[in-house]
Each structure stands twice: as C-alpha cells, then as structure tokens.
Amino acid sequence: MWSGSAQSWRTLAPPGASISVAYATDGLLQGGYATFQMTGRAPALWHGAPATWQNLHSTMVKQSGVIYAMTDRYRVGYFIPRISPEACMWDAAGALRSLHSRSFSSSTAFGVDEHHQVGVAHIAYGPTHAVMWTGSAESWVDLHPFGYGTSEARAVDGGQQVGYVVPKGLPRASLWTGTAESWVDLTPEGFTSSAANDVHRGVQVGYSNRSDSPRAGLWRGTPESWQDLHLLLPSYYTYSVAYGVWVDDDGRIFVVGTAHNGALRRGEAIMWVGEV
C-alpha cells in the first residue's frame, strides 16, 4: 500500500502468508486475498497493517475467494463453493451474497459502486460475456454486443460501465451505459487494440496498443477524447498501462498503473496527477 509516494510504501502481507495481493481500497480498508500453506486464496481485508488482516470466509481450506473491488458498503469478487468461481459480494458486516445465476457456468465480479456490480460470466458454457448486477443473482443484465466474440466489464461508476470487447482476436476498450445496445468502442484511431480498466466521474482509463506497445491513457466517453498518458513519462519507459482512476471534489485526477522501465528492466508502479 502507498499513500502518494514511493517512500510511503508498506507491506500488508499477513504473518505466515506465502502470497498476498491487495487489489482495492475504499480509502480506509484494503481488499484482496492471502494464501497460506496448504490452503486456497482467502478473501482478505486489511486496515492498513499486516496484523489487521481479516479472512472473510470462516475457513481457508474449502472455499477460495478474492476481493477485486470495494466501496465503504460493498466488496465484490468471487468465491469457489464447489468447482468454478462464482461472482459474489460481501456487505460491510462481512455477510456473503451470491451473484451467480443458474444461467452461468462460472462468473466473477470485478467492479462495484453504490448501486451496481459488473464483471464477467460464462453463459451456458459459452464465451464470456460482460454482465451487470443490481445486488442479486436474478438482476443480471447481459452487456455483450450482439455478434462479437467475448467481452468483460471491469469497473462501474455513475451509470457508466467499462471493460473490453473482443471482435476478432484483439480487445477493444468499451463503454456502456446499462445495456448491450449502449456499447461504445473507445479505441482511438491508429491503434490496433485497447482496454478500459476503470471509470470515475466520467473519466475512463486503460491503455491503447500500437505495435505491441501498450500506452496508458484516459478517455472522456469517446474515442476522440483519448489522452496519451505515456507521453508524460520519461523516454526510458517503453510501455505502460493505467488500472485505476479517482477524480476528487476539486477536479484533480489521480491515475495509477504500471510502466516498464527499459533502463532498469523492471516494471514500476506509477501515479499520474492532473486536473479535469
């Protein structure tokens, strides 16, 4: 976990964990998973320190799970009660609610806001479809555009859903407003592929790819609004991807992601800060 600088880094790894990953925060708590010897992934919450780690499942042995996104009221991800992952959400008290429909062979929730959850589902053992829920398994809506191969929804905020659609082998950054028919391809002109990973207050972030070199960027609802954030990095960064965005009440934009440092041959966590 960081709070705005490399020097602020702190580990959240629980004592005894072989692997731990934090995917999300609501500003107070952090969510992800932890793996211990001879166990599956335990859906994990932290309060800023390793010793605060909390397993959201009563047992770490039989049911694996992951938190991918969270607000102060809800956490979403998946759990595995039998064989395949099933999308689910936990409330602030830790109570589990399944989002997995009988129409799905497997499902995962990747994004949440105060009213909706989004993710992906295999429908009747077919290709993956981007889906959206409003708090229950029966509420699911198929966001997949007709005639395309696969799709996935990664995040939701303020009536907008983002992710990607794969028409012919290459992903296309995608924006929806609640229905499959509302789908917008965000791929900028001149790029071969793209994906949108997060959205907040009308700003979408992800990457666009040209010649196998992804470039972090942001949109404001249209392909033409693409802003190449990779241009703001020093020249020794060879590629980059944006994974998260937050727009505060003063109009400042915070974008987080990763960039490959070609000089040091390593990936580095990056934050861009700007204004609307």
Tab-separated table of C-alpha atoms in Angstrom:
chain	number	residue	atom	x	y	z
A	1	MET	CA	0.000	0.000	0.000
A	2	TRP	CA	1.133	3.547	-0.795
A	3	SER	CA	-0.132	6.991	0.163
A	4	GLY	CA	1.226	9.062	-2.696
A	5	SER	CA	4.967	8.418	-2.782
A	6	ALA	CA	7.439	5.557	-3.141
A	7	GLN	CA	8.684	6.238	0.378
A	8	SER	CA	5.194	5.708	1.830
A	9	TRP	CA	5.158	2.034	0.768
A	10	ARG	CA	4.230	-0.506	3.423
A	11	THR	CA	3.638	-4.227	3.301
A	12	LEU	CA	0.251	-5.728	4.092
A	13	ALA	CA	1.416	-9.363	3.988
A	14	PRO	CA	-0.149	-11.306	6.892
A	15	PRO	CA	2.268	-13.308	9.051
A	16	GLY	CA	2.699	-16.759	7.552
A	17	ALA	CA	1.203	-15.929	4.155
A	18	SER	CA	3.018	-17.314	1.123
A	19	ILE	CA	1.263	-14.916	-1.271
A	20	SER	CA	-0.838	-11.808	-0.685
A	21	VAL	CA	-2.310	-9.275	-3.099
A	22	ALA	CA	-4.245	-6.046	-2.468
A	23	TYR	CA	-6.486	-5.046	-5.384
A	24	ALA	CA	-8.711	-2.325	-3.952
A	25	THR	CA	-9.325	0.242	-1.245
A	26	ASP	CA	-12.252	2.334	-0.079
A	27	GLY	CA	-9.872	4.889	1.428
A	28	LEU	CA	-9.914	3.218	4.842
A	29	LEU	CA	-9.784	-0.555	4.261
A	30	GLN	CA	-7.898	-2.583	1.668
A	31	GLY	CA	-9.162	-5.723	-0.075
A	32	GLY	CA	-7.606	-8.634	-1.942
A	33	TYR	CA	-6.552	-12.131	-0.943
A	34	ALA	CA	-3.945	-14.070	1.012
A	35	THR	CA	-2.703	-17.625	0.530
A	36	PHE	CA	-1.254	-19.779	3.271
A	37	GLN	CA	0.450	-23.149	3.045
A	38	MET	CA	-1.963	-25.918	2.001
A	39	THR	CA	-4.889	-23.513	1.569
A	40	GLY	CA	-6.611	-21.721	-1.266
A	41	ARG	CA	-6.982	-17.993	-1.652
A	42	ALA	CA	-8.693	-16.402	1.338
A	43	PRO	CA	-10.637	-13.173	0.575
A	44	ALA	CA	-8.848	-10.616	2.701
A	45	LEU	CA	-9.479	-7.233	4.288
A	46	TRP	CA	-6.843	-5.046	5.918
A	47	HIS	CA	-6.911	-1.848	7.932
A	48	GLY	CA	-3.523	-0.545	6.864
A	49	ALA	CA	-1.247	-3.076	8.556
A	50	PRO	CA	-0.412	-6.816	8.310
A	51	ALA	CA	-1.734	-7.638	11.780
A	52	THR	CA	-5.182	-6.243	10.875
A	53	TRP	CA	-5.716	-8.949	8.230
A	54	GLN	CA	-9.202	-10.480	8.275
A	55	ASN	CA	-10.387	-13.551	6.380
A	56	LEU	CA	-13.933	-13.012	5.083
A	57	HIS	CA	-14.520	-16.760	4.978
A	58	SER	CA	-14.844	-18.844	8.102
A	59	THR	CA	-12.442	-21.436	6.663
A	60	MET	CA	-9.400	-21.043	4.446
A	61	VAL	CA	-9.339	-24.683	3.353
A	62	LYS	CA	-12.503	-25.447	1.406
A	63	GLN	CA	-13.599	-22.110	-0.059
A	64	SER	CA	-11.239	-19.871	-2.000
A	65	GLY	CA	-12.141	-16.289	-2.800
A	66	VAL	CA	-10.832	-12.886	-3.896
A	67	ILE	CA	-11.910	-9.252	-3.411
A	68	TYR	CA	-11.374	-7.268	-6.619
A	69	ALA	CA	-13.202	-4.013	-5.875
A	70	MET	CA	-14.870	-2.275	-2.937
A	71	THR	CA	-16.753	0.698	-1.610
A	72	ASP	CA	-17.348	1.548	2.022
A	73	ARG	CA	-20.520	-0.600	1.862
A	74	TYR	CA	-19.751	-3.466	-0.507
A	75	ARG	CA	-16.886	-5.702	-1.644
A	76	VAL	CA	-17.084	-7.825	-4.788
A	77	GLY	CA	-15.094	-10.633	-6.346
A	78	TYR	CA	-15.640	-14.356	-6.391
A	79	PHE	CA	-15.694	-17.414	-4.196
A	80	ILE	CA	-15.447	-21.103	-5.112
A	81	PRO	CA	-18.039	-23.135	-3.215
A	82	ARG	CA	-17.657	-26.187	-5.469
A	83	ILE	CA	-15.521	-26.259	-8.635
A	84	SER	CA	-15.913	-22.997	-10.570
A	85	PRO	CA	-15.659	-19.353	-9.454
A	86	GLU	CA	-18.965	-17.670	-8.642
A	87	ALA	CA	-19.410	-13.893	-8.526
A	88	CYS	CA	-20.326	-12.584	-5.101
A	89	MET	CA	-20.483	-9.527	-2.878
A	90	TRP	CA	-19.878	-9.002	0.815
A	91	ASP	CA	-21.522	-6.241	2.846
A	92	ALA	CA	-19.793	-4.142	5.483
A	93	ALA	CA	-20.612	-6.746	8.133
A	94	GLY	CA	-18.944	-9.485	6.074
A	95	ALA	CA	-22.166	-11.248	5.024
A	96	LEU	CA	-21.805	-13.054	1.681
A	97	ARG	CA	-24.358	-12.685	-1.124
A	98	SER	CA	-24.052	-14.727	-4.329
A	99	LEU	CA	-24.413	-13.003	-7.713
A	100	HIS	CA	-24.080	-16.271	-9.591
A	101	SER	CA	-27.086	-17.074	-11.788
A	102	ARG	CA	-28.149	-20.586	-12.732
A	103	SER	CA	-27.594	-19.454	-16.322
A	104	PHE	CA	-23.833	-19.245	-15.686
A	105	SER	CA	-21.218	-21.970	-15.599
A	106	SER	CA	-18.812	-19.539	-13.874
A	107	SER	CA	-18.705	-15.831	-13.061
A	108	THR	CA	-16.596	-13.125	-11.410
A	109	ALA	CA	-17.391	-9.581	-10.267
A	110	PHE	CA	-14.647	-7.038	-10.954
A	111	GLY	CA	-16.280	-3.685	-10.164
A	112	VAL	CA	-18.781	-2.101	-7.794
A	113	ASP	CA	-20.350	1.248	-6.966
A	114	GLU	CA	-23.221	2.109	-4.638
A	115	HIS	CA	-25.864	0.618	-6.934
A	116	HIS	CA	-24.306	-1.825	-9.396
A	117	GLN	CA	-21.789	-4.617	-9.755
A	118	VAL	CA	-20.077	-5.613	-13.011
A	119	GLY	CA	-17.945	-8.482	-14.193
A	120	VAL	CA	-17.914	-11.454	-16.485
A	121	ALA	CA	-19.850	-14.691	-16.839
A	122	HIS	CA	-19.705	-17.844	-18.916
A	123	ILE	CA	-23.294	-18.205	-20.013
A	124	ALA	CA	-24.300	-21.841	-20.550
A	125	TYR	CA	-20.658	-22.834	-21.070
A	126	GLY	CA	-20.362	-20.401	-23.972
A	127	PRO	CA	-17.994	-17.457	-24.442
A	128	THR	CA	-17.501	-14.914	-21.662
A	129	HIS	CA	-19.940	-12.006	-21.555
A	130	ALA	CA	-19.720	-8.679	-19.759
A	131	VAL	CA	-22.541	-8.544	-17.210
A	132	MET	CA	-24.009	-6.143	-14.664
A	133	TRP	CA	-25.994	-6.800	-11.475
A	134	THR	CA	-28.020	-4.705	-9.054
A	135	GLY	CA	-27.395	-6.686	-5.912
A	136	SER	CA	-28.814	-10.117	-6.674
A	137	ALA	CA	-28.173	-13.093	-8.938
A	138	GLU	CA	-31.538	-12.625	-10.673
A	139	SER	CA	-30.829	-8.983	-11.531
A	140	TRP	CA	-28.080	-9.683	-14.077
A	141	VAL	CA	-28.030	-7.836	-17.390
A	142	ASP	CA	-26.046	-9.048	-20.400
A	143	LEU	CA	-23.863	-6.182	-21.731
A	144	HIS	CA	-22.362	-8.231	-24.558
A	145	PRO	CA	-22.845	-6.612	-28.000
A	146	PHE	CA	-24.562	-8.908	-30.468
A	147	GLY	CA	-22.279	-10.624	-32.961
A	148	TYR	CA	-18.980	-10.236	-31.108
A	149	GLY	CA	-16.729	-12.910	-29.626
A	150	THR	CA	-16.167	-12.224	-25.938
A	151	SER	CA	-16.459	-9.282	-23.569
A	152	GLU	CA	-15.665	-8.301	-19.995
A	153	ALA	CA	-16.756	-5.454	-17.710
A	154	ARG	CA	-14.041	-4.242	-15.347
A	155	ALA	CA	-15.486	-1.262	-13.465
A	156	VAL	CA	-18.648	0.775	-12.876
A	157	ASP	CA	-19.392	4.297	-11.660
A	158	GLY	CA	-22.215	6.786	-12.035
A	159	GLY	CA	-24.160	4.843	-14.655
A	160	GLN	CA	-21.123	4.012	-16.786
A	161	GLN	CA	-19.522	0.587	-17.184
A	162	VAL	CA	-16.125	-0.043	-18.785
A	163	GLY	CA	-14.118	-3.018	-19.966
A	164	TYR	CA	-13.418	-4.511	-23.344
A	165	VAL	CA	-14.995	-6.401	-26.231
A	166	VAL	CA	-13.063	-8.802	-28.467
A	167	PRO	CA	-14.494	-8.762	-32.005
A	168	LYS	CA	-11.717	-10.536	-33.976
A	169	GLY	CA	-8.946	-11.572	-31.620
A	170	LEU	CA	-7.912	-8.124	-30.364
A	171	PRO	CA	-9.640	-6.371	-27.438
A	172	ARG	CA	-11.386	-3.024	-27.874
A	173	ALA	CA	-11.813	-0.621	-24.953
A	174	SER	CA	-15.517	-0.406	-24.237
A	175	LEU	CA	-18.016	1.869	-22.531
A	176	TRP	CA	-21.619	1.012	-21.688
A	177	THR	CA	-24.473	2.861	-20.018
A	178	GLY	CA	-26.501	-0.068	-18.784
A	179	THR	CA	-27.392	-2.048	-21.918
A	180	ALA	CA	-25.687	-4.023	-24.657
A	181	GLU	CA	-27.094	-1.574	-27.208
A	182	SER	CA	-25.320	1.348	-25.497
A	183	TRP	CA	-21.868	-0.093	-26.247
A	184	VAL	CA	-19.208	2.388	-27.457
A	185	ASP	CA	-15.831	1.331	-28.860
A	186	LEU	CA	-13.258	3.684	-27.296
A	187	THR	CA	-10.258	2.553	-29.365
A	188	PRO	CA	-8.533	5.685	-30.740
A	189	GLU	CA	-7.810	5.990	-34.449
A	190	GLY	CA	-4.483	4.447	-35.367
A	191	PHE	CA	-4.397	1.914	-32.523
A	192	THR	CA	-4.898	-1.805	-33.030
A	193	SER	CA	-6.277	-2.768	-29.614
A	194	SER	CA	-7.222	-1.277	-26.261
A	195	ALA	CA	-8.946	-1.925	-22.931
A	196	ALA	CA	-10.615	0.243	-20.294
A	197	ASN	CA	-9.880	-0.799	-16.705
A	198	ASP	CA	-11.584	1.803	-14.515
A	199	VAL	CA	-14.017	4.730	-14.541
A	200	HIS	CA	-14.804	7.560	-12.126
A	201	ARG	CA	-16.887	10.698	-12.639
A	202	GLY	CA	-16.953	10.321	-16.409
A	203	VAL	CA	-13.225	9.643	-16.838
A	204	GLN	CA	-12.211	6.223	-18.183
A	205	VAL	CA	-8.644	4.862	-18.016
A	206	GLY	CA	-6.776	1.916	-19.503
A	207	TYR	CA	-4.466	1.529	-22.452
A	208	SER	CA	-4.318	1.638	-26.222
A	209	ASN	CA	-1.904	-0.557	-28.119
A	210	ARG	CA	0.090	0.097	-31.261
A	211	SER	CA	2.758	-2.371	-32.455
A	212	ASP	CA	2.621	-4.413	-29.219
A	213	SER	CA	3.479	-1.392	-27.065
A	214	PRO	CA	0.531	-0.510	-24.781
A	215	ARG	CA	0.276	3.107	-23.743
A	216	ALA	CA	-1.593	4.245	-20.646
A	217	GLY	CA	-4.288	6.796	-21.317
A	218	LEU	CA	-7.664	8.213	-20.429
A	219	TRP	CA	-10.914	8.981	-22.186
A	220	ARG	CA	-13.964	11.123	-21.530
A	221	GLY	CA	-16.553	8.990	-23.243
A	222	THR	CA	-15.432	8.967	-26.884
A	223	PRO	CA	-12.519	7.604	-28.940
A	224	GLU	CA	-11.609	11.164	-29.931
A	225	SER	CA	-11.159	12.192	-26.281
A	226	TRP	CA	-8.162	9.829	-25.830
A	227	GLN	CA	-5.276	11.400	-23.905
A	228	ASP	CA	-1.965	9.537	-24.111
A	229	LEU	CA	-0.528	9.449	-20.573
A	230	HIS	CA	2.558	7.597	-21.768
A	231	LEU	CA	3.750	10.863	-23.332
A	232	LEU	CA	4.179	12.267	-19.810
A	233	LEU	CA	6.720	9.592	-18.847
A	234	PRO	CA	10.493	9.814	-19.381
A	235	SER	CA	11.671	8.230	-22.625
A	236	TYR	CA	13.219	5.180	-20.932
A	237	TYR	CA	9.739	3.840	-20.121
A	238	THR	CA	8.869	1.529	-23.002
A	239	TYR	CA	5.200	0.761	-22.289
A	240	SER	CA	2.540	1.482	-19.678
A	241	VAL	CA	-0.995	0.577	-18.546
A	242	ALA	CA	-3.458	2.508	-16.370
A	243	TYR	CA	-5.519	0.439	-13.924
A	244	GLY	CA	-7.317	2.922	-11.644
A	245	VAL	CA	-8.680	6.473	-11.610
A	246	TRP	CA	-10.061	8.809	-8.974
A	247	VAL	CA	-11.428	12.329	-9.527
A	248	ASP	CA	-11.696	14.374	-6.316
A	249	ASP	CA	-14.145	17.170	-5.492
A	250	ASP	CA	-11.613	19.797	-6.605
A	251	GLY	CA	-11.320	18.318	-10.087
A	252	ARG	CA	-7.919	16.706	-9.663
A	253	ILE	CA	-7.431	13.375	-11.452
A	254	PHE	CA	-5.311	10.605	-9.943
A	255	VAL	CA	-4.451	7.720	-12.283
A	256	VAL	CA	-2.476	4.686	-11.119
A	257	GLY	CA	-0.915	1.935	-13.164
A	258	THR	CA	2.370	0.407	-14.216
A	259	ALA	CA	5.159	1.260	-16.634
A	260	HIS	CA	8.145	-0.749	-17.801
A	261	ASN	CA	11.472	0.935	-17.082
A	262	GLY	CA	13.632	-0.155	-20.010
A	263	ALA	CA	16.816	1.210	-18.458
A	264	LEU	CA	16.401	-0.840	-15.275
A	265	ARG	CA	14.469	-3.686	-16.951
A	266	ARG	CA	11.658	-3.733	-14.434
A	267	GLY	CA	8.009	-2.838	-14.054
A	268	GLU	CA	7.276	0.123	-11.776
A	269	ALA	CA	4.088	1.331	-10.092
A	270	ILE	CA	3.201	4.770	-11.462
A	271	MET	CA	0.802	7.553	-10.497
A	272	TRP	CA	-0.203	10.408	-12.776
A	273	VAL	CA	-1.788	13.537	-11.264
A	274	GLY	CA	-3.647	16.141	-13.314
A	275	GLU	CA	-6.770	18.273	-13.474
A	276	VAL	CA	-10.075	17.896	-15.277
